[in-house]
Amino acid sequence: MKKGRLFSAIIYFIFTFGIGIIFSLTLPGYFATFTIPSEVSTEALADGDFITAIALTEPAGFFKKPVIDCKFDDGGGVILYETVMEVYDRSSSDDASEKDKLSNGMFYKSYTGYVYGVSDRYEVFATENNGTVLTVTTRQGQEVDLPLLDYDSDGNGSNDGISTYTQNGFIILEIREGEVSSLKKLSFKDKTGTVKFEAETEQNLDFQSEFFDCFGDINGYNALVARVNDPETSSSERDSINSARNDYVESCVKNLKQNADFVYTPECAEYKAAVSVINGRANKKAIPFIIVYFVAIYVIADFLLGSHYIIKFFRWFLFTVCKIPRKNKKSPQKEEVFGHDYYSMVTLRLDVSEVPEFNGGVEIKYTNSDAEVKFTLLKEGNYTDTQRIKAGVYVNPFIDINRDYAPLDLPDNLEIDGFQVEKVVKIAKRQ
């Protein structure tokens, strides 16, 4: 392999294998984070396995018994659980509302759950004047509208649909403390603003319960998180604060374990089983893509930079293993006078009369089943070469010449018949 081609191959493989390694490391995690969990949640909701479904929303902890479990007349329903959620990368910009001023690692109380099984009769997508909203009626009779729409399909600045509903047929609900003081009734309005479904509870849902008490002083814990995130906090203070945070989490876990219906999510059997399924599916989805990628870059390299091993393999397989006959050109049969058991002095000469400027070297080869003959024609030799060659017919002509020029009458078969033979090949410039 020439140095230029070798260098290109090295750069190609470094670059493509680097991308392949990145795919290998990131694709399973991508699928496990963004695509497979929704599939598993859909299956859990369809099977009525609401514990797995709520665990996949990844609360810090939740109460196994739903606070709302309403089945709709035509199928589907809404289900809500008491949960304490942990913030993951939530923005705490200055223009955020007070309830959104939470940073990564903080806790907040919420009623979390799903609307499921209504994808055939709850229309929520509209690019203009979309009235889809969740109206929460508090125990005091106050009505509070909470947004359900979460994506803008046309980039006009207003949301048009619900992503999980469009892709998977369910809606994740999260009613947080601070958004409402309590809740008595949920009303789901469609894109026209018409109430399509309602769910009501007789429980006193005001974010106060024995479950929520397990987490003690959440505001105090969030203050510790804020201090850790403060760049002005010293390293020694961070160590002390992190120790206090760990103590708080341990106390929460201890409190949760005192009631069999309270769940610390990382230790939940349903959650562990779902994560195992998600990771397995993510690997199965990523591995074929990665294999196809590496095969593709090898095939491209073999055809563009390599030695065409793929073509050679198929030739070997077809003609040697499968024994498919080759369609070789038949050499013309001539009546032999002397036989072939003798040698001839063969002279090959180039006619460069039409290209007087030509001064490069030319190499011409022929082969037969017994031997190969090669004529090297140079300007200093007046483009003439004489070889002692065994009589016979030589085929498979090959000429190595400057690509600006071409032979006009290079014979397909070099017939050596006689003790002295002379052949002339005329050279012309390519048009």
Coordinates of C-alpha atoms in Angstrom, one line a residue:
M1 CA 0.0 0.0 0.0
K2 CA 1.4 3.4 -1.0
K3 CA 2.2 5.8 1.8
G4 CA -0.6 8.2 0.8
R5 CA -3.2 5.5 0.8
L6 CA -1.8 4.1 4.1
F7 CA -2.0 7.5 5.7
S8 CA -5.6 8.0 4.5
A9 CA -6.6 4.5 5.8
I10 CA -5.1 5.3 9.2
I11 CA -7.0 8.6 9.5
Y12 CA -10.2 7.0 8.2
F13 CA -10.1 4.1 10.8
I14 CA -9.1 6.4 13.7
F15 CA -12.0 8.7 12.9
T16 CA -14.7 6.1 12.1
F17 CA -13.7 3.8 15.0
G18 CA -13.7 6.8 17.3
I19 CA -17.3 7.5 16.3
G20 CA -18.1 3.8 16.7
I21 CA -16.8 3.7 20.2
I22 CA -18.8 6.8 21.1
F23 CA -21.9 5.0 19.7
S24 CA -21.1 1.9 21.7
L25 CA -20.8 3.9 24.9
T26 CA -23.8 6.2 24.5
L27 CA -26.5 4.5 22.4
P28 CA -27.6 2.0 25.1
G29 CA -27.8 4.8 27.6
Y30 CA -29.7 7.0 25.2
F31 CA -32.3 4.3 24.5
A32 CA -32.5 3.4 28.2
T33 CA -33.2 7.0 29.1
F34 CA -35.3 8.4 26.3
T35 CA -37.2 5.6 24.4
I36 CA -37.5 2.3 26.2
P37 CA -38.9 3.6 29.5
S38 CA -42.0 5.0 27.7
E39 CA -42.5 1.6 26.1
V40 CA -42.3 -0.2 29.4
S41 CA -44.7 2.3 31.0
T42 CA -47.2 1.8 28.2
E43 CA -47.1 -2.0 28.8
A44 CA -47.4 -1.6 32.5
L45 CA -50.4 0.7 32.2
A46 CA -52.1 -1.7 29.7
D47 CA -51.5 -4.6 32.2
G48 CA -52.8 -2.6 35.2
D49 CA -49.4 -2.7 36.8
F50 CA -49.6 0.8 38.2
I51 CA -46.8 0.3 40.8
T52 CA -44.3 -0.3 38.0
A53 CA -45.7 2.7 36.0
I54 CA -45.4 5.1 38.9
A55 CA -41.9 3.8 39.9
L56 CA -40.8 4.6 36.4
T57 CA -41.5 8.3 37.0
E58 CA -38.6 7.9 39.4
P59 CA -39.8 9.6 42.6
A60 CA -37.6 9.5 45.7
G61 CA -40.5 7.6 47.3
F62 CA -44.2 7.0 46.9
F63 CA -47.2 5.6 48.7
K64 CA -48.4 2.3 47.1
K65 CA -52.1 3.1 47.6
P66 CA -53.4 5.6 45.0
V67 CA -55.2 8.7 46.2
I68 CA -57.2 8.9 43.0
D69 CA -58.1 5.8 40.9
C70 CA -60.9 6.7 38.6
K71 CA -62.0 4.5 35.7
F72 CA -63.8 6.2 32.8
D73 CA -67.0 4.7 31.4
D74 CA -65.6 4.0 28.0
G75 CA -62.3 2.6 29.2
G76 CA -59.1 4.1 30.5
G77 CA -58.8 6.3 33.5
V78 CA -56.7 8.5 35.8
I79 CA -54.5 7.4 38.7
L80 CA -52.6 9.5 41.2
Y81 CA -50.1 8.6 44.0
E82 CA -48.5 10.6 46.8
T83 CA -44.9 11.1 45.8
V84 CA -41.8 13.1 46.7
M85 CA -39.9 13.9 43.6
E86 CA -36.2 14.8 43.2
V87 CA -35.2 17.6 40.8
Y88 CA -33.0 16.6 37.9
D89 CA -31.3 19.6 36.2
R90 CA -34.2 22.0 36.7
S91 CA -33.4 25.5 35.7
S92 CA -33.5 28.0 38.5
S93 CA -33.2 31.2 36.4
D94 CA -34.1 34.5 37.9
D95 CA -37.2 34.8 35.8
A96 CA -38.6 31.5 37.0
S97 CA -41.7 31.6 39.2
E98 CA -41.2 30.9 42.9
K99 CA -42.4 27.3 42.6
D100 CA -39.8 26.7 39.9
K101 CA -36.8 28.0 41.9
L102 CA -35.6 24.5 42.6
S103 CA -32.1 23.2 41.6
N104 CA -30.7 19.8 40.9
G105 CA -31.0 17.5 43.9
M106 CA -33.9 19.3 45.7
F107 CA -37.1 17.5 46.8
Y108 CA -40.7 18.6 46.4
K109 CA -44.1 17.0 47.2
S110 CA -46.5 16.1 44.4
Y111 CA -49.4 14.0 43.4
T112 CA -48.1 12.0 40.4
G113 CA -49.7 9.6 38.1
Y114 CA -51.2 9.0 34.6
V115 CA -54.1 9.5 32.3
Y116 CA -54.2 6.3 30.2
G117 CA -56.4 4.4 27.8
V118 CA -58.1 7.4 26.2
S119 CA -56.0 7.9 23.1
D120 CA -59.0 7.2 20.8
R121 CA -61.3 9.8 22.2
Y122 CA -59.2 12.6 23.8
E123 CA -58.1 15.1 21.2
V124 CA -55.3 17.4 22.4
F125 CA -53.4 18.5 19.3
A126 CA -54.1 21.9 17.7
T127 CA -51.7 24.5 16.3
E128 CA -54.1 27.4 17.0
N129 CA -56.2 28.3 20.1
N130 CA -55.5 25.0 21.8
G131 CA -57.7 24.8 24.9
T132 CA -56.2 21.6 26.3
V133 CA -55.6 22.1 30.0
L134 CA -56.0 20.3 33.4
T135 CA -58.3 22.3 35.7
V136 CA -57.8 21.5 39.4
T137 CA -60.7 22.3 41.7
T138 CA -59.4 22.8 45.3
R139 CA -61.4 21.9 48.4
Q140 CA -62.2 25.6 48.8
G141 CA -63.8 25.6 45.3
Q142 CA -61.0 27.5 43.6
E143 CA -60.2 26.4 40.0
V144 CA -56.6 26.4 38.9
D145 CA -55.5 25.6 35.3
L146 CA -52.4 23.6 35.0
P147 CA -50.7 23.1 31.6
L148 CA -50.6 19.7 29.8
L149 CA -49.2 20.8 26.5
D150 CA -45.4 20.4 26.3
Y151 CA -44.2 20.8 22.7
D152 CA -44.4 23.3 19.9
S153 CA -44.7 21.5 16.5
D154 CA -44.5 24.6 14.2
G155 CA -42.2 26.9 16.2
N156 CA -44.7 29.7 16.6
G157 CA -44.1 30.1 20.4
S158 CA -47.2 28.2 21.6
N159 CA -47.4 24.5 22.5
D160 CA -49.6 22.3 20.3
G161 CA -49.5 18.8 21.8
I162 CA -48.5 16.4 24.6
S163 CA -45.3 14.4 23.7
T164 CA -46.0 11.3 25.7
Y165 CA -49.6 11.2 24.6
T166 CA -48.6 11.5 20.9
Q167 CA -45.9 8.9 21.1
N168 CA -47.2 6.4 23.7
G169 CA -50.8 7.1 24.4
F170 CA -50.6 8.3 28.0
I171 CA -50.2 11.6 29.9
I172 CA -48.0 11.9 32.9
L173 CA -49.6 14.0 35.6
E174 CA -47.6 15.9 38.3
I175 CA -49.5 18.3 40.6
R176 CA -46.9 19.9 42.8
E177 CA -47.2 21.6 46.1
G178 CA -47.2 25.3 45.4
E179 CA -49.2 25.0 42.2
V180 CA -52.4 24.3 44.2
S181 CA -53.1 24.3 48.0
S182 CA -55.3 21.1 47.7
L183 CA -57.3 19.2 45.2
K184 CA -60.8 17.8 45.1
K185 CA -61.6 17.4 41.4
L186 CA -59.6 17.1 38.2
S187 CA -61.2 18.2 34.9
F188 CA -59.5 17.4 31.6
K189 CA -60.3 19.8 28.8
D190 CA -59.6 18.9 25.1
K191 CA -58.3 21.2 22.4
T192 CA -61.7 23.0 22.1
G193 CA -61.8 23.7 25.9
T194 CA -64.5 21.2 26.5
V195 CA -64.3 19.0 29.6
K196 CA -63.9 15.4 28.4
F197 CA -63.1 13.6 31.6
E198 CA -63.4 14.2 35.3
A199 CA -62.1 12.6 38.4
E200 CA -63.1 13.4 42.0
T201 CA -61.9 12.3 45.4
E202 CA -63.4 12.5 48.9
Q203 CA -59.9 12.4 50.5
N204 CA -58.3 15.5 51.9
L205 CA -55.5 16.0 49.4
D206 CA -53.5 18.9 50.7
F207 CA -50.0 17.6 50.6
Q208 CA -50.2 16.6 54.3
S209 CA -50.1 12.9 55.2
E210 CA -48.3 10.3 57.1
F211 CA -46.3 9.5 53.9
F212 CA -45.2 13.1 53.4
D213 CA -44.2 13.2 57.1
C214 CA -41.6 10.6 56.4
F215 CA -39.6 13.2 54.6
G216 CA -39.6 15.6 57.5
D217 CA -38.4 19.1 56.8
I218 CA -38.1 19.2 53.0
N219 CA -37.5 22.9 52.9
G220 CA -34.6 22.5 55.3
Y221 CA -33.1 19.8 53.1
N222 CA -33.5 22.0 50.0
A223 CA -31.7 24.8 51.9
L224 CA -28.7 22.4 52.3
V225 CA -28.7 21.6 48.6
A226 CA -28.8 25.4 47.8
R227 CA -25.8 25.9 50.0
V228 CA -23.9 23.1 48.3
N229 CA -24.6 24.6 44.9
D230 CA -23.5 28.1 46.0
P231 CA -20.1 28.7 44.5
E232 CA -19.1 30.8 47.6
T233 CA -19.5 27.7 49.9
S234 CA -16.1 26.4 51.0
S235 CA -15.0 22.8 50.5
S236 CA -15.0 22.2 54.3
E237 CA -18.6 23.5 54.5
R238 CA -19.6 21.3 51.6
D239 CA -18.3 18.2 53.3
S240 CA -20.3 19.1 56.4
I241 CA -23.4 19.9 54.4
N242 CA -23.2 16.7 52.3
S243 CA -22.9 14.7 55.6
A244 CA -26.1 16.4 56.8
R245 CA -27.8 15.6 53.5
N246 CA -26.8 11.9 53.8
D247 CA -28.2 11.8 57.3
Y248 CA -31.4 13.3 56.1
V249 CA -31.8 10.8 53.3
E250 CA -31.0 7.9 55.6
S251 CA -33.7 9.1 58.1
C252 CA -36.2 9.3 55.2
V253 CA -35.5 5.8 54.1
K254 CA -35.7 4.6 57.7
N255 CA -39.1 6.3 58.1
L256 CA -40.4 4.8 54.8
K257 CA -39.5 1.3 55.8
Q258 CA -41.6 1.5 58.9
N259 CA -44.8 1.2 56.7
A260 CA -45.1 -1.6 54.1
D261 CA -47.1 0.6 51.9
F262 CA -44.4 3.3 51.7
V263 CA -41.8 2.8 49.0
Y264 CA -38.2 4.0 48.7
T265 CA -38.0 3.8 44.9
P266 CA -34.4 2.6 44.5
E267 CA -35.2 -0.4 46.6
C268 CA -38.6 -1.1 44.9
A269 CA -38.7 -4.6 43.4
E270 CA -41.0 -3.5 40.5
Y271 CA -38.6 -0.6 39.8
K272 CA -35.5 -2.9 39.7
A273 CA -37.3 -5.4 37.5
A274 CA -38.4 -2.6 35.1
V275 CA -34.8 -1.2 35.0
S276 CA -33.5 -4.6 34.1
V277 CA -36.0 -4.9 31.3
I278 CA -35.2 -1.4 30.0
N279 CA -31.4 -2.1 30.0
G280 CA -31.9 -5.4 28.2
R281 CA -34.0 -3.8 25.5
A282 CA -31.7 -0.9 25.2
N283 CA -28.8 -3.2 24.5
K284 CA -30.8 -5.3 22.0
K285 CA -31.7 -2.1 20.2
A286 CA -28.3 -0.6 20.2
I287 CA -26.2 -3.7 19.4
P288 CA -27.5 -4.3 15.8
F289 CA -27.0 -0.6 15.0
I290 CA -23.4 -0.7 16.2
I291 CA -22.7 -4.0 14.4
V292 CA -24.1 -2.6 11.1
Y293 CA -22.1 0.6 11.6
F294 CA -18.8 -1.3 12.0
V295 CA -19.5 -3.6 9.1
A296 CA -20.4 -0.6 6.9
I297 CA -17.1 1.3 7.7
Y298 CA -15.1 -1.9 6.9
V299 CA -16.9 -2.4 3.6
I300 CA -16.4 1.2 2.6
A301 CA -12.7 1.0 3.6
D302 CA -12.2 -2.3 1.7
F303 CA -13.6 -0.8 -1.5
L304 CA -12.0 2.6 -1.3
L305 CA -8.8 2.1 0.6
G306 CA -8.1 -1.6 1.0
S307 CA -7.2 -4.6 -1.1
H308 CA -10.7 -5.6 -2.1
Y309 CA -10.8 -8.7 0.2
I310 CA -14.6 -8.8 0.0
I311 CA -14.5 -9.1 -3.8
K312 CA -11.7 -11.7 -3.6
F313 CA -13.7 -13.7 -1.0
F314 CA -16.8 -13.8 -3.2
R315 CA -14.7 -14.8 -6.2
W316 CA -13.1 -17.6 -4.1
F317 CA -16.5 -18.7 -2.8
L318 CA -18.2 -18.7 -6.2
F319 CA -15.5 -20.2 -8.4
T320 CA -13.6 -22.4 -5.9
V321 CA -16.2 -23.5 -3.3
C322 CA -19.4 -23.4 -5.5
K323 CA -17.3 -24.4 -8.6
I324 CA -19.1 -22.0 -10.9
P325 CA -17.3 -22.1 -14.2
R326 CA -15.5 -19.0 -15.3
K327 CA -16.3 -17.4 -18.6
N328 CA -12.8 -17.1 -19.9
K329 CA -12.0 -15.9 -23.3
K330 CA -11.0 -18.8 -25.5
S331 CA -7.7 -18.5 -27.2
P332 CA -7.9 -19.0 -30.9
Q333 CA -6.7 -22.5 -31.9
K334 CA -4.0 -22.5 -34.5
E335 CA -2.7 -25.4 -36.4
E336 CA 0.6 -26.2 -34.8
V337 CA 3.5 -27.0 -37.1
F338 CA 6.4 -27.1 -34.6
G339 CA 4.4 -27.8 -31.4
H340 CA 5.1 -25.6 -28.4
D341 CA 8.1 -27.3 -26.9
Y342 CA 10.6 -24.6 -28.1
Y343 CA 11.5 -21.0 -27.3
S344 CA 11.2 -18.0 -29.5
M345 CA 12.9 -14.6 -29.5
V346 CA 10.0 -12.2 -29.2
T347 CA 10.5 -8.5 -29.8
L348 CA 7.8 -6.0 -28.7
R349 CA 8.0 -2.4 -29.9
L350 CA 6.0 0.7 -29.3
D351 CA 5.0 3.0 -32.2
V352 CA 5.0 6.5 -30.8
S353 CA 4.9 8.3 -34.1
E354 CA 1.6 10.0 -33.2
V355 CA 2.8 11.2 -29.8
P356 CA 6.4 12.5 -30.2
E357 CA 6.2 14.2 -26.8
F358 CA 5.7 10.8 -25.1
N359 CA 8.7 10.0 -22.9
G360 CA 7.4 7.8 -20.1
G361 CA 8.0 4.1 -19.5
V362 CA 5.6 1.3 -20.4
E363 CA 5.2 -2.2 -19.0
I364 CA 3.1 -4.8 -20.9
K365 CA 2.3 -8.2 -19.4
Y366 CA 0.7 -11.4 -20.7
T367 CA 0.1 -14.8 -19.0
N368 CA -0.8 -18.3 -19.7
S369 CA -1.2 -21.4 -17.4
D370 CA 2.5 -21.9 -17.2
A371 CA 4.2 -18.5 -17.2
E372 CA 4.0 -14.8 -17.3
V373 CA 5.9 -12.6 -19.8
K374 CA 6.7 -8.9 -19.2
F375 CA 8.0 -6.4 -21.6
T376 CA 9.6 -3.2 -20.2
L377 CA 9.7 -0.5 -22.8
L378 CA 11.8 2.6 -22.1
K379 CA 12.7 5.7 -24.2
E380 CA 16.4 4.9 -23.8
G381 CA 15.8 1.5 -25.3
N382 CA 13.9 3.1 -28.2
Y383 CA 10.7 1.6 -26.7
T384 CA 11.8 -1.9 -27.8
D385 CA 12.3 -5.0 -25.7
T386 CA 13.2 -8.6 -26.7
Q387 CA 12.4 -11.6 -24.5
R388 CA 13.1 -15.4 -24.9
I389 CA 9.7 -16.9 -24.5
K390 CA 8.3 -20.4 -24.8
A391 CA 6.1 -20.8 -27.8
G392 CA 2.3 -20.8 -27.2
V393 CA -0.6 -18.4 -26.7
Y394 CA -0.5 -15.8 -23.9
V395 CA -3.6 -14.0 -22.7
N396 CA -4.9 -11.5 -20.2
P397 CA -3.0 -8.4 -21.5
F398 CA -2.1 -5.7 -18.9
I399 CA -0.5 -2.4 -19.7
D400 CA 1.0 0.1 -17.2
I401 CA 1.1 3.5 -19.0
N402 CA 0.6 7.1 -18.3
R403 CA -3.2 7.6 -18.1
D404 CA -3.1 10.4 -20.7
Y405 CA -2.1 7.8 -23.3
A406 CA -3.6 4.5 -24.5
P407 CA -2.6 1.6 -26.8
L408 CA -4.6 1.4 -30.1
D409 CA -3.9 -2.2 -31.1
L410 CA -2.8 -4.1 -28.1
P411 CA -3.7 -7.7 -29.0
D412 CA -5.9 -9.7 -26.7
N413 CA -3.8 -12.8 -27.3
L414 CA 0.0 -12.8 -27.8
E415 CA 0.6 -15.7 -30.2
I416 CA 4.2 -17.0 -30.1
D417 CA 4.6 -19.2 -33.2
G418 CA 8.0 -19.4 -34.7
F419 CA 11.6 -18.9 -33.6
Q420 CA 11.5 -15.1 -34.1
V421 CA 8.4 -12.9 -33.6
E422 CA 8.0 -9.2 -33.7
K423 CA 4.9 -7.3 -32.5
V424 CA 4.2 -3.5 -32.7
V425 CA 1.8 -1.6 -30.4
K426 CA 0.8 1.8 -31.4
I427 CA 0.4 4.5 -28.7
A428 CA -2.0 7.5 -29.0
K429 CA -3.1 10.3 -26.7
R430 CA -6.5 9.9 -25.0
Q431 CA -9.2 12.3 -26.2

